[in-house]
Amino acid sequence: MKVLLIHGLSRTPLSLLGLEWYLQQTGCTTEQFAYIAFAETFESIVERLRIRIQKIASKESYGIVAHSLGGLLTRAALGIGSIELPKHIVMLGTPNQLPRLAPHAWRLPPFRWWTGQCGLNLTNQAFFTSLPGIESPYTILAGTAGPRGSWSPFGDELNDGIVALSETRLSDQDHIVQFPVMHTFMMNNSMVQKTVGRILSTHY
């Protein structure tokens, strides 16, 4: 099965090289989708992703592994037109609900410049409401190693340092697979990699 990997906001395809190598060792063929948030609108990235997915889907069965914003791009792209759906989608730390840290980050000029419209979208509840759901089977993986306590913006809620566990939930019926990892580097964790490989292997 072909696996399309999609990196997160402020990251590059380099961030997924370790996971990509692991999946290749399990027998998957892989591709990566790249984007630069400060140079493109959310809509233009989504359209490029839709074209890439459509090209893959026209040739073979496929799955998607998406980190953070990559999961939102995936939802938006699959909701456009008629595309053969992936066999499975794995989302790593994707904020399927408005992340509470985003409005605070948006107040910082470097974050606004670097993340552009993609970053602004993360502060807007109307954006999240407008995103389509997922019709394919999917699994959400979330980190729980973020700081908790009275001084933490998350209070006592489990989080990965960037996204709260509850913010990764797409549906009340979701069973979220949890790992004691941080958001930015969760894809490098060996247990996360093994879990992604095991999930995808059931859909070959």
PDB file of C-alpha atoms in Angstrom:
ATOM      1  CA  MET A   1       0.000   0.000   0.000  1.00  0.00           C
ATOM      2  CA  LYS A   2       1.150   3.538  -0.716  1.00  0.00           C
ATOM      3  CA  VAL A   3       1.341   5.782   2.331  1.00  0.00           C
ATOM      4  CA  LEU A   4       1.231   9.557   1.951  1.00  0.00           C
ATOM      5  CA  LEU A   5       2.876  11.396   4.836  1.00  0.00           C
ATOM      6  CA  ILE A   6       1.955  15.011   5.599  1.00  0.00           C
ATOM      7  CA  HIS A   7       3.973  17.092   8.039  1.00  0.00           C
ATOM      8  CA  GLY A   8       2.731  19.627  10.542  1.00  0.00           C
ATOM      9  CA  LEU A   9       2.752  23.411  10.731  1.00  0.00           C
ATOM     10  CA  SER A  10       6.259  24.930  10.967  1.00  0.00           C
ATOM     11  CA  ARG A  11       7.787  21.558  10.103  1.00  0.00           C
ATOM     12  CA  THR A  12       9.113  20.065   6.861  1.00  0.00           C
ATOM     13  CA  PRO A  13       9.188  16.565   5.332  1.00  0.00           C
ATOM     14  CA  LEU A  14      12.468  16.061   7.185  1.00  0.00           C
ATOM     15  CA  SER A  15      10.460  15.714  10.392  1.00  0.00           C
ATOM     16  CA  LEU A  16       8.855  12.518   9.072  1.00  0.00           C
ATOM     17  CA  LEU A  17      11.943  10.823   7.641  1.00  0.00           C
ATOM     18  CA  GLY A  18      12.319   8.463  10.608  1.00  0.00           C
ATOM     19  CA  LEU A  19       8.703   7.362  10.455  1.00  0.00           C
ATOM     20  CA  GLU A  20       8.898   7.095   6.681  1.00  0.00           C
ATOM     21  CA  TRP A  21      11.963   4.836   6.905  1.00  0.00           C
ATOM     22  CA  TYR A  22      10.221   2.641   9.476  1.00  0.00           C
ATOM     23  CA  LEU A  23       7.138   2.252   7.277  1.00  0.00           C
ATOM     24  CA  GLN A  24       9.310   1.359   4.313  1.00  0.00           C
ATOM     25  CA  GLN A  25      10.877  -1.427   6.362  1.00  0.00           C
ATOM     26  CA  THR A  26       7.387  -2.826   6.997  1.00  0.00           C
ATOM     27  CA  GLY A  27       6.727  -3.057   3.266  1.00  0.00           C
ATOM     28  CA  CYS A  28       4.932   0.221   2.580  1.00  0.00           C
ATOM     29  CA  THR A  29       5.832   2.450  -0.306  1.00  0.00           C
ATOM     30  CA  THR A  30       5.786   6.096   0.737  1.00  0.00           C
ATOM     31  CA  GLU A  31       5.482   9.632  -0.524  1.00  0.00           C
ATOM     32  CA  GLN A  32       5.694  12.922   1.315  1.00  0.00           C
ATOM     33  CA  PHE A  33       3.637  16.043   0.723  1.00  0.00           C
ATOM     34  CA  ALA A  34       5.386  19.341   1.451  1.00  0.00           C
ATOM     35  CA  TYR A  35       4.084  22.848   1.996  1.00  0.00           C
ATOM     36  CA  ILE A  36       5.327  26.182   3.354  1.00  0.00           C
ATOM     37  CA  ALA A  37       2.685  27.920   5.424  1.00  0.00           C
ATOM     38  CA  PHE A  38       4.057  31.456   5.155  1.00  0.00           C
ATOM     39  CA  ALA A  39       4.236  31.251   1.353  1.00  0.00           C
ATOM     40  CA  GLU A  40       0.823  29.711   0.591  1.00  0.00           C
ATOM     41  CA  THR A  41      -2.785  30.107   1.621  1.00  0.00           C
ATOM     42  CA  PHE A  42      -4.546  27.238   3.341  1.00  0.00           C
ATOM     43  CA  GLU A  43      -6.762  26.835   0.277  1.00  0.00           C
ATOM     44  CA  SER A  44      -3.851  26.603  -2.149  1.00  0.00           C
ATOM     45  CA  ILE A  45      -2.145  23.950  -0.020  1.00  0.00           C
ATOM     46  CA  VAL A  46      -5.390  21.989   0.179  1.00  0.00           C
ATOM     47  CA  GLU A  47      -5.846  22.127  -3.583  1.00  0.00           C
ATOM     48  CA  ARG A  48      -2.323  20.847  -4.206  1.00  0.00           C
ATOM     49  CA  LEU A  49      -2.930  18.078  -1.685  1.00  0.00           C
ATOM     50  CA  ARG A  50      -6.224  17.159  -3.341  1.00  0.00           C
ATOM     51  CA  ILE A  51      -4.478  16.812  -6.711  1.00  0.00           C
ATOM     52  CA  ARG A  52      -1.718  14.672  -5.167  1.00  0.00           C
ATOM     53  CA  ILE A  53      -4.222  12.397  -3.423  1.00  0.00           C
ATOM     54  CA  GLN A  54      -6.307  12.052  -6.568  1.00  0.00           C
ATOM     55  CA  LYS A  55      -3.210  11.052  -8.543  1.00  0.00           C
ATOM     56  CA  ILE A  56      -2.275   8.375  -6.014  1.00  0.00           C
ATOM     57  CA  ALA A  57      -5.856   7.119  -5.673  1.00  0.00           C
ATOM     58  CA  SER A  58      -6.170   6.670  -9.436  1.00  0.00           C
ATOM     59  CA  LYS A  59      -3.319   4.153  -9.395  1.00  0.00           C
ATOM     60  CA  GLU A  60      -3.447   2.197  -6.131  1.00  0.00           C
ATOM     61  CA  SER A  61      -4.887   1.841  -2.662  1.00  0.00           C
ATOM     62  CA  TYR A  62      -3.351   4.178  -0.153  1.00  0.00           C
ATOM     63  CA  GLY A  63      -3.283   5.382   3.414  1.00  0.00           C
ATOM     64  CA  ILE A  64      -2.448   8.747   4.952  1.00  0.00           C
ATOM     65  CA  VAL A  65      -0.345   9.564   8.006  1.00  0.00           C
ATOM     66  CA  ALA A  66      -0.640  13.215   8.999  1.00  0.00           C
ATOM     67  CA  HIS A  67       1.009  15.135  11.810  1.00  0.00           C
ATOM     68  CA  SER A  68      -0.806  18.049  13.466  1.00  0.00           C
ATOM     69  CA  LEU A  69      -2.015  20.543  10.799  1.00  0.00           C
ATOM     70  CA  GLY A  70      -1.484  17.813   8.217  1.00  0.00           C
ATOM     71  CA  GLY A  71      -4.618  16.144   9.541  1.00  0.00           C
ATOM     72  CA  LEU A  72      -6.696  19.285   8.974  1.00  0.00           C
ATOM     73  CA  LEU A  73      -5.298  19.639   5.457  1.00  0.00           C
ATOM     74  CA  THR A  74      -6.280  16.018   4.862  1.00  0.00           C
ATOM     75  CA  ARG A  75      -9.837  16.574   6.048  1.00  0.00           C
ATOM     76  CA  ALA A  76     -10.206  19.637   3.827  1.00  0.00           C
ATOM     77  CA  ALA A  77      -8.696  17.969   0.734  1.00  0.00           C
ATOM     78  CA  LEU A  78     -10.789  14.806   0.992  1.00  0.00           C
ATOM     79  CA  GLY A  79     -13.909  16.919   1.339  1.00  0.00           C
ATOM     80  CA  ILE A  80     -13.444  18.450  -2.118  1.00  0.00           C
ATOM     81  CA  GLY A  81     -15.031  16.636  -5.040  1.00  0.00           C
ATOM     82  CA  SER A  82     -15.042  12.905  -5.550  1.00  0.00           C
ATOM     83  CA  ILE A  83     -11.838  11.135  -4.522  1.00  0.00           C
ATOM     84  CA  GLU A  84     -11.290   7.456  -3.856  1.00  0.00           C
ATOM     85  CA  LEU A  85     -10.930   7.448  -0.096  1.00  0.00           C
ATOM     86  CA  PRO A  86      -7.844   6.175   1.729  1.00  0.00           C
ATOM     87  CA  LYS A  87      -7.973   2.769   3.388  1.00  0.00           C
ATOM     88  CA  HIS A  88      -7.031   4.394   6.677  1.00  0.00           C
ATOM     89  CA  ILE A  89      -5.959   7.760   8.051  1.00  0.00           C
ATOM     90  CA  VAL A  90      -3.645   8.106  11.045  1.00  0.00           C
ATOM     91  CA  MET A  91      -3.567  11.515  12.692  1.00  0.00           C
ATOM     92  CA  LEU A  92      -0.682  12.364  15.004  1.00  0.00           C
ATOM     93  CA  GLY A  93      -1.540  15.120  17.450  1.00  0.00           C
ATOM     94  CA  THR A  94      -3.968  16.798  15.032  1.00  0.00           C
ATOM     95  CA  PRO A  95      -6.044  19.546  16.690  1.00  0.00           C
ATOM     96  CA  ASN A  96      -9.501  18.564  15.475  1.00  0.00           C
ATOM     97  CA  GLN A  97     -10.902  21.126  17.899  1.00  0.00           C
ATOM     98  CA  LEU A  98      -9.722  24.721  18.275  1.00  0.00           C
ATOM     99  CA  PRO A  99      -6.413  24.525  20.204  1.00  0.00           C
ATOM    100  CA  ARG A 100      -6.435  26.845  23.180  1.00  0.00           C
ATOM    101  CA  LEU A 101      -2.809  27.914  22.658  1.00  0.00           C
ATOM    102  CA  ALA A 102      -3.357  29.154  19.090  1.00  0.00           C
ATOM    103  CA  PRO A 103      -4.927  32.552  19.977  1.00  0.00           C
ATOM    104  CA  HIS A 104      -2.022  33.244  22.342  1.00  0.00           C
ATOM    105  CA  ALA A 105       0.559  32.260  19.728  1.00  0.00           C
ATOM    106  CA  TRP A 106      -1.159  34.451  17.123  1.00  0.00           C
ATOM    107  CA  ARG A 107      -0.377  37.534  19.225  1.00  0.00           C
ATOM    108  CA  LEU A 108       3.326  36.954  18.524  1.00  0.00           C
ATOM    109  CA  PRO A 109       4.512  38.591  15.261  1.00  0.00           C
ATOM    110  CA  PRO A 110       6.990  35.795  14.383  1.00  0.00           C
ATOM    111  CA  PHE A 111       4.222  33.200  14.645  1.00  0.00           C
ATOM    112  CA  ARG A 112       1.880  35.302  12.486  1.00  0.00           C
ATOM    113  CA  TRP A 113       4.551  35.756   9.812  1.00  0.00           C
ATOM    114  CA  TRP A 114       5.706  32.137   9.804  1.00  0.00           C
ATOM    115  CA  THR A 115       2.303  30.461   9.837  1.00  0.00           C
ATOM    116  CA  GLY A 116       0.225  32.885   7.753  1.00  0.00           C
ATOM    117  CA  GLN A 117      -3.371  31.975   7.035  1.00  0.00           C
ATOM    118  CA  CYS A 118      -2.850  28.444   8.351  1.00  0.00           C
ATOM    119  CA  GLY A 119      -1.955  29.848  11.748  1.00  0.00           C
ATOM    120  CA  LEU A 120      -4.848  32.293  11.700  1.00  0.00           C
ATOM    121  CA  ASN A 121      -7.277  29.464  10.897  1.00  0.00           C
ATOM    122  CA  LEU A 122      -6.239  27.708  14.085  1.00  0.00           C
ATOM    123  CA  THR A 123      -7.623  30.621  16.096  1.00  0.00           C
ATOM    124  CA  ASN A 124     -11.028  30.602  14.397  1.00  0.00           C
ATOM    125  CA  GLN A 125     -13.870  28.395  15.605  1.00  0.00           C
ATOM    126  CA  ALA A 126     -15.742  29.000  12.333  1.00  0.00           C
ATOM    127  CA  PHE A 127     -12.845  27.378  10.470  1.00  0.00           C
ATOM    128  CA  PHE A 128     -13.082  24.206  12.555  1.00  0.00           C
ATOM    129  CA  THR A 129     -16.853  24.119  12.200  1.00  0.00           C
ATOM    130  CA  SER A 130     -16.506  24.337   8.415  1.00  0.00           C
ATOM    131  CA  LEU A 131     -14.091  21.403   8.107  1.00  0.00           C
ATOM    132  CA  PRO A 132     -15.625  18.172   6.794  1.00  0.00           C
ATOM    133  CA  GLY A 133     -15.514  15.017   8.862  1.00  0.00           C
ATOM    134  CA  ILE A 134     -13.699  11.868   7.805  1.00  0.00           C
ATOM    135  CA  GLU A 135     -15.505   9.111   5.952  1.00  0.00           C
ATOM    136  CA  SER A 136     -12.542   6.730   5.907  1.00  0.00           C
ATOM    137  CA  PRO A 137     -11.540   4.625   8.896  1.00  0.00           C
ATOM    138  CA  TYR A 138      -9.162   6.674  11.025  1.00  0.00           C
ATOM    139  CA  THR A 139      -7.086   6.504  14.184  1.00  0.00           C
ATOM    140  CA  ILE A 140      -6.005   9.400  16.378  1.00  0.00           C
ATOM    141  CA  LEU A 141      -2.695   9.200  18.233  1.00  0.00           C
ATOM    142  CA  ALA A 142      -2.076  11.811  20.920  1.00  0.00           C
ATOM    143  CA  GLY A 143       0.725  12.744  23.285  1.00  0.00           C
ATOM    144  CA  THR A 144       0.329  13.141  27.045  1.00  0.00           C
ATOM    145  CA  ALA A 145       3.795  14.282  28.191  1.00  0.00           C
ATOM    146  CA  GLY A 146       3.003  17.993  28.293  1.00  0.00           C
ATOM    147  CA  PRO A 147       3.105  20.052  31.500  1.00  0.00           C
ATOM    148  CA  ARG A 148       0.147  19.974  33.865  1.00  0.00           C
ATOM    149  CA  GLY A 149      -0.685  21.866  37.020  1.00  0.00           C
ATOM    150  CA  SER A 150      -1.909  25.244  38.169  1.00  0.00           C
ATOM    151  CA  TRP A 151       0.815  27.028  36.166  1.00  0.00           C
ATOM    152  CA  SER A 152       0.088  25.142  32.939  1.00  0.00           C
ATOM    153  CA  PRO A 153      -2.293  26.608  30.325  1.00  0.00           C
ATOM    154  CA  PHE A 154      -3.807  23.124  30.207  1.00  0.00           C
ATOM    155  CA  GLY A 155      -4.437  22.918  33.939  1.00  0.00           C
ATOM    156  CA  ASP A 156      -4.592  19.247  34.909  1.00  0.00           C
ATOM    157  CA  GLU A 157      -5.702  18.106  31.451  1.00  0.00           C
ATOM    158  CA  LEU A 158      -3.547  15.661  29.524  1.00  0.00           C
ATOM    159  CA  ASN A 159      -1.677  17.336  26.685  1.00  0.00           C
ATOM    160  CA  ASP A 160       1.391  17.075  24.455  1.00  0.00           C
ATOM    161  CA  GLY A 161       2.690  20.562  25.174  1.00  0.00           C
ATOM    162  CA  ILE A 162       0.873  22.087  22.193  1.00  0.00           C
ATOM    163  CA  VAL A 163      -2.470  20.307  21.888  1.00  0.00           C
ATOM    164  CA  ALA A 164      -4.700  19.026  24.686  1.00  0.00           C
ATOM    165  CA  LEU A 165      -5.889  15.431  24.496  1.00  0.00           C
ATOM    166  CA  SER A 166      -9.497  16.613  24.218  1.00  0.00           C
ATOM    167  CA  GLU A 167      -8.564  18.873  21.293  1.00  0.00           C
ATOM    168  CA  THR A 168      -7.499  15.914  19.162  1.00  0.00           C
ATOM    169  CA  ARG A 169     -10.969  14.376  19.351  1.00  0.00           C
ATOM    170  CA  LEU A 170     -13.048  14.446  16.167  1.00  0.00           C
ATOM    171  CA  SER A 171     -16.048  12.551  17.516  1.00  0.00           C
ATOM    172  CA  ASP A 172     -17.334  11.621  20.941  1.00  0.00           C
ATOM    173  CA  GLN A 173     -16.960   7.995  19.861  1.00  0.00           C
ATOM    174  CA  ASP A 174     -13.221   8.302  19.164  1.00  0.00           C
ATOM    175  CA  HIS A 175     -10.855   6.008  21.022  1.00  0.00           C
ATOM    176  CA  ILE A 176      -7.657   8.040  21.188  1.00  0.00           C
ATOM    177  CA  VAL A 177      -4.413   6.078  21.428  1.00  0.00           C
ATOM    178  CA  GLN A 178      -2.214   7.838  23.977  1.00  0.00           C
ATOM    179  CA  PHE A 179       1.569   7.957  24.303  1.00  0.00           C
ATOM    180  CA  PRO A 180       3.798   9.757  26.826  1.00  0.00           C
ATOM    181  CA  VAL A 181       5.338  11.977  24.135  1.00  0.00           C
ATOM    182  CA  MET A 182       5.518  15.658  23.192  1.00  0.00           C
ATOM    183  CA  HIS A 183       3.804  17.122  20.153  1.00  0.00           C
ATOM    184  CA  THR A 184       6.721  18.266  18.022  1.00  0.00           C
ATOM    185  CA  PHE A 185       8.687  15.017  17.941  1.00  0.00           C
ATOM    186  CA  MET A 186       6.027  12.372  18.600  1.00  0.00           C
ATOM    187  CA  MET A 187       6.581  10.776  15.181  1.00  0.00           C
ATOM    188  CA  ASN A 188      10.134   9.846  16.210  1.00  0.00           C
ATOM    189  CA  ASN A 189       9.013   7.725  19.145  1.00  0.00           C
ATOM    190  CA  SER A 190       9.536   4.010  18.468  1.00  0.00           C
ATOM    191  CA  MET A 191       6.204   2.971  20.003  1.00  0.00           C
ATOM    192  CA  VAL A 192       4.364   5.570  17.935  1.00  0.00           C
ATOM    193  CA  GLN A 193       6.086   4.289  14.796  1.00  0.00           C
ATOM    194  CA  LYS A 194       5.281   0.680  15.598  1.00  0.00           C
ATOM    195  CA  THR A 195       1.661   1.563  16.283  1.00  0.00           C
ATOM    196  CA  VAL A 196       1.327   3.444  12.989  1.00  0.00           C
ATOM    197  CA  GLY A 197       2.850   0.486  11.149  1.00  0.00           C
ATOM    198  CA  ARG A 198       0.547  -1.981  12.887  1.00  0.00           C
ATOM    199  CA  ILE A 199      -2.552   0.091  12.099  1.00  0.00           C
ATOM    200  CA  LEU A 200      -1.673   0.401   8.426  1.00  0.00           C
ATOM    201  CA  SER A 201      -0.737  -3.271   8.120  1.00  0.00           C
ATOM    202  CA  THR A 202      -4.315  -4.268   8.914  1.00  0.00           C
ATOM    203  CA  HIS A 203      -5.479  -2.408   5.789  1.00  0.00           C
ATOM    204  CA  TYR A 204      -3.072  -3.842   3.188  1.00  0.00           C
TER     205      TYR A 204
END
